[in-house]
Short mmCIF file of C-alpha atoms and ligand atoms in Angstrom, two decimals:
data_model
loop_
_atom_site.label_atom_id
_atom_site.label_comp_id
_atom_site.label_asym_id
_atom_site.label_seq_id
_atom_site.Cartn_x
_atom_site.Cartn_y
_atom_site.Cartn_z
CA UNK F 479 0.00 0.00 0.00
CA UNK F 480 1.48 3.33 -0.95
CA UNK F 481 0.41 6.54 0.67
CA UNK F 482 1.55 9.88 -0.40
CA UNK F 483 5.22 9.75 0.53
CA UNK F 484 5.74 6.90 -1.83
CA UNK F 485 3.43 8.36 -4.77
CA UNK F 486 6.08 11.58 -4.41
CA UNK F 487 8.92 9.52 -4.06
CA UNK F 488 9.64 8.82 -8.13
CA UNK F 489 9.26 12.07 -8.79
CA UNK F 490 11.13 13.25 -5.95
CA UNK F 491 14.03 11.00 -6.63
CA UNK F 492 13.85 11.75 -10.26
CA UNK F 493 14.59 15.34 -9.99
CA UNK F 494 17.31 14.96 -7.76
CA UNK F 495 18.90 12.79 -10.37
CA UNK F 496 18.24 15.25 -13.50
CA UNK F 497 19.98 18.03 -11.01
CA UNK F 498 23.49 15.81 -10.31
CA UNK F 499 23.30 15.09 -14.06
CA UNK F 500 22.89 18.81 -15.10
CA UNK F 501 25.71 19.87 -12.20
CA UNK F 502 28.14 17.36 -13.59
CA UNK F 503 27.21 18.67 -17.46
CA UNK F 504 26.43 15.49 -18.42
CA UNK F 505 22.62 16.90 -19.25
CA UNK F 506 21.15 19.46 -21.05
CA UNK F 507 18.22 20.31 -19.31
CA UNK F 508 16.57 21.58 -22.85
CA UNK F 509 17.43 18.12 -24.33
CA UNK F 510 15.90 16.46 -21.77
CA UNK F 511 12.68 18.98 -22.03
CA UNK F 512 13.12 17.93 -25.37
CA UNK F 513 12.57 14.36 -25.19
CA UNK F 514 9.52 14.86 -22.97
CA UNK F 515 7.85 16.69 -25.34
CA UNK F 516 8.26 14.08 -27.89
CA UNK F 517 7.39 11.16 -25.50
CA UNK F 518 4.13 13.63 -24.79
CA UNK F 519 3.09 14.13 -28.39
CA UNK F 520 4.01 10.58 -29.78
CA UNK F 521 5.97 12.55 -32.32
CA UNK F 522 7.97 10.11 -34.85
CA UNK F 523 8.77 10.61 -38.86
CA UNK F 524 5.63 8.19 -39.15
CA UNK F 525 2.85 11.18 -38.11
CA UNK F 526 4.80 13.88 -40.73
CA UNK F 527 5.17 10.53 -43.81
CA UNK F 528 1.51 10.33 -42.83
CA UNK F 529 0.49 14.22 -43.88
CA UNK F 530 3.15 14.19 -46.50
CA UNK F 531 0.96 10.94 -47.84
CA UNK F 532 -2.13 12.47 -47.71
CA UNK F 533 -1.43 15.30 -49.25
CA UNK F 534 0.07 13.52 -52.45
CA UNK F 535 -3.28 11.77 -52.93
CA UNK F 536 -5.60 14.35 -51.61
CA UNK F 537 -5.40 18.13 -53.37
CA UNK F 538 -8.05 19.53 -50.93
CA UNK F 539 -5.89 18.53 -48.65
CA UNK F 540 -2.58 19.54 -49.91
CA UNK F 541 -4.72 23.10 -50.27
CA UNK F 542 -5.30 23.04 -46.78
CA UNK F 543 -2.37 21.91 -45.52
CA UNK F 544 -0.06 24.20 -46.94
CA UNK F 545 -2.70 27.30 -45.79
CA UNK F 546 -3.18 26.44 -42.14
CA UNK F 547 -1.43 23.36 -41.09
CA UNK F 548 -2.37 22.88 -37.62
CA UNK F 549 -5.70 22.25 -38.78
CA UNK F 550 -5.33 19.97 -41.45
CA UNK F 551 -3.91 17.24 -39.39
CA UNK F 552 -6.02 17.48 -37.16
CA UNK F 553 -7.95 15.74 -39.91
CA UNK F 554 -5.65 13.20 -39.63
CA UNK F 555 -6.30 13.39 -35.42
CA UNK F 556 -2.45 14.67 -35.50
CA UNK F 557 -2.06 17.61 -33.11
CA UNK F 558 0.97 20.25 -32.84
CA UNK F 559 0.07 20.41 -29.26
CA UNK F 560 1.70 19.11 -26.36
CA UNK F 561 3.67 22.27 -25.33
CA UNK F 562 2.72 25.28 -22.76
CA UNK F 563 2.77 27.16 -25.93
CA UNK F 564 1.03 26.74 -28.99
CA UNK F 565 3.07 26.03 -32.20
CA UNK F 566 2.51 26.97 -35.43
CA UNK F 567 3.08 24.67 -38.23
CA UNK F 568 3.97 25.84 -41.77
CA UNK F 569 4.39 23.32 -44.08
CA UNK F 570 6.74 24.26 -47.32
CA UNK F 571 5.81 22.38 -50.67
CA UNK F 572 8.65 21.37 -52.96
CA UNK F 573 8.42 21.38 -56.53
CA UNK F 574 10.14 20.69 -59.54
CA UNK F 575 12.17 24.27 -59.01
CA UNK F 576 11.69 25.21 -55.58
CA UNK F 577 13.32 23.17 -53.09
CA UNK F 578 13.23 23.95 -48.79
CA UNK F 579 14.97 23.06 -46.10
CA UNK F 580 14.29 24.05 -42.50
CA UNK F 581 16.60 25.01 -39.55
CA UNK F 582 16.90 26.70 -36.18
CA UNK F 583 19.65 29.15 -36.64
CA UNK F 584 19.30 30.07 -32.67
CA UNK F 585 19.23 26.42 -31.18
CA UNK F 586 17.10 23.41 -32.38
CA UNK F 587 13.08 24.38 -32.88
CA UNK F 588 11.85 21.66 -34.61
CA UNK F 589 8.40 19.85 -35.68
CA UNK F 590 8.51 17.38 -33.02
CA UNK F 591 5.18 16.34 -32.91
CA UNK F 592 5.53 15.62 -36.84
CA UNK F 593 9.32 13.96 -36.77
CA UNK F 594 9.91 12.66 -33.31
CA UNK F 595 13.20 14.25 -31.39
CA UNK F 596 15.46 15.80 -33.70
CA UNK F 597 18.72 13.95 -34.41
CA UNK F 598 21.61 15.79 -33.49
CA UNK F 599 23.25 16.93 -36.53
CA UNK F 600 20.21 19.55 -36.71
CA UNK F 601 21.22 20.69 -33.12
CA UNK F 602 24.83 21.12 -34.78
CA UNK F 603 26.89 24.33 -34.91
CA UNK F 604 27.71 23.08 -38.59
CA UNK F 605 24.31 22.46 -39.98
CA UNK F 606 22.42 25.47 -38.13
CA UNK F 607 25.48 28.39 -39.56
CA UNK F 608 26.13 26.70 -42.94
CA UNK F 609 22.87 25.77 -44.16
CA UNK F 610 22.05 29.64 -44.08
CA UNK F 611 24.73 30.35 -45.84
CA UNK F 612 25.10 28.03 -48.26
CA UNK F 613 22.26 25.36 -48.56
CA UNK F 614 23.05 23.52 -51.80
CA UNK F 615 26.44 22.45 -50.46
CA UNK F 616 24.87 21.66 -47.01
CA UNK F 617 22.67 19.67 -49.17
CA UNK F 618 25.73 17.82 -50.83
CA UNK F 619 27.36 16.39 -47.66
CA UNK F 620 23.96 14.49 -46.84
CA UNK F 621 24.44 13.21 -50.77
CA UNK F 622 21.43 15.24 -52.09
CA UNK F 623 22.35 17.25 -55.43
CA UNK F 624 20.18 19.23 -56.98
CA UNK F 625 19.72 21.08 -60.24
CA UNK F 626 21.08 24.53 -60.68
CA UNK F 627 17.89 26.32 -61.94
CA UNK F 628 15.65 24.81 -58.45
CA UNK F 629 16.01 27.57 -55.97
CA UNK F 630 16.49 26.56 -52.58
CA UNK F 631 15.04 28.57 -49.48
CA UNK F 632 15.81 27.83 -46.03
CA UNK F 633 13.20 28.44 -43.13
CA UNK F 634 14.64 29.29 -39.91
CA UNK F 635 11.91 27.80 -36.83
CA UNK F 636 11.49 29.76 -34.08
CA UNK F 637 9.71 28.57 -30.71
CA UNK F 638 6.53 29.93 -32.10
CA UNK F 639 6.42 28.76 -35.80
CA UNK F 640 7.97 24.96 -36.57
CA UNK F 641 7.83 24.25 -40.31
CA UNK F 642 8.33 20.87 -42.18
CA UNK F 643 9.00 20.26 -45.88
CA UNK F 644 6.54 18.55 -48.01
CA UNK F 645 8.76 16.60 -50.36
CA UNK F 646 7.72 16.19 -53.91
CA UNK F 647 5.42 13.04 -54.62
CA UNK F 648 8.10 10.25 -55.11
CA UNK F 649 5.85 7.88 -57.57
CA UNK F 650 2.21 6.90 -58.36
CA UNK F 651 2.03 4.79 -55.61
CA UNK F 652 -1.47 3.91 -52.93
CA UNK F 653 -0.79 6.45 -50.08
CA UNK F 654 0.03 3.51 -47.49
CA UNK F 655 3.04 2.45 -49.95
CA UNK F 656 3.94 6.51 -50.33
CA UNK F 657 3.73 7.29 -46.92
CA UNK F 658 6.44 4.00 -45.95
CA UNK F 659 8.83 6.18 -48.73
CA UNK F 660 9.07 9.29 -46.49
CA UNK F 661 12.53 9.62 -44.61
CA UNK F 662 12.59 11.99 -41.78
CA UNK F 663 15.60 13.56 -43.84
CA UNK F 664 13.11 14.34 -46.65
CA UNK F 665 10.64 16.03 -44.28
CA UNK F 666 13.28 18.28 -43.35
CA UNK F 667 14.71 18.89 -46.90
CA UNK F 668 17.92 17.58 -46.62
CA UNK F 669 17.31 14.37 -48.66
CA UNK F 670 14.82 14.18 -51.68
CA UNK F 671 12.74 11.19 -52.42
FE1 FE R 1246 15.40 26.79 -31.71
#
């Protein structure tokens, strides 16, 4: 039988380990902020290959999506939430001459409740300074090359707006099969599919 004392206790014991890990610097207490907000929203690459999906195979759809995408997936009972603040989501259509890639020039906003925790090279020094400056070579260290006439533009997130790249439809495929083509990397923009 627990009473209150125990109930407390995880908690209790929990934060006193998160402080001795932040003291020693062996946690970031924004990472770790981080990764409960993706545990909270049951963000993963699936929910974003999901919208991505729909939108290949549904116009009205794309239509909405690409005006106001908080509420278009909550058609798909997807949700932005699970912050104190609310986020906005822009989603950022490629085509066959405009390419995008997103980024957090200040730290590492991202669209976790579409892609899950970000992996770390976004978080990077590297990727957050040089993407800015000079995408399409960004773009050829993760192996993607594209043409010279598709203009690439770069969307930095803040805490209030998260964006995510809608890659361009990969083949004439059912949506379940196009959705299982979407990489997390093309959802960002630094691989095509
Ligand atoms: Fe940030």
């Amino acid at each position: 039988m627990s009473d209150e004392h125990d109930d407390a206790a995880p908690a209790a014991q929990t934060r006193h380990v998160e402080g001795l890990l932040e003291a020693k610097g062996l946690l970031d207490a924004n990472e770790l902020d981080r990764a409960l907000e993706a545990f909270a929203s049951g963000g993963s690459p699936a929910q974003g290959a999901r919208v991505a999906a729909r939108a290949w195979v549904d116009d009205g759809f794309r239509t909405r999506l690409l005006m106001k995408a908080n509420d278009a997936v909550e058609e798909l009972g997807l949700s932005m939430g699970g912050g104190i603040q609310p986020q906005r989501l822009k989603v950022v259509a490629n085509s066959a001459t405009e390419h995008n890639v997103i980024v957090c020039t200040l730290c590492s906003c991202y669209p976790i409740a579409m892609l899950g925790p970000s992996p770390t090279w976004y978080k990077s020094e590297a990727y957050r300074s040089r993407v800015v400056r000079d995408p399409r070579s960004v773009l050829a260290d993760f192996g993607t090359t594209l043409p010279d006439d598709v203009h690439i533009t770069v969307w930095d997130a803040s805490s209030e707006t998260r964006y995510m790249v809608l890659p361009n439809k990969p083949a004439e495929l059912p949506e379940a099969d196009l959705a299982a083509m979407v990489t997390r990397n093309g959802l960002i923009g630094t691989a095509v599919l």
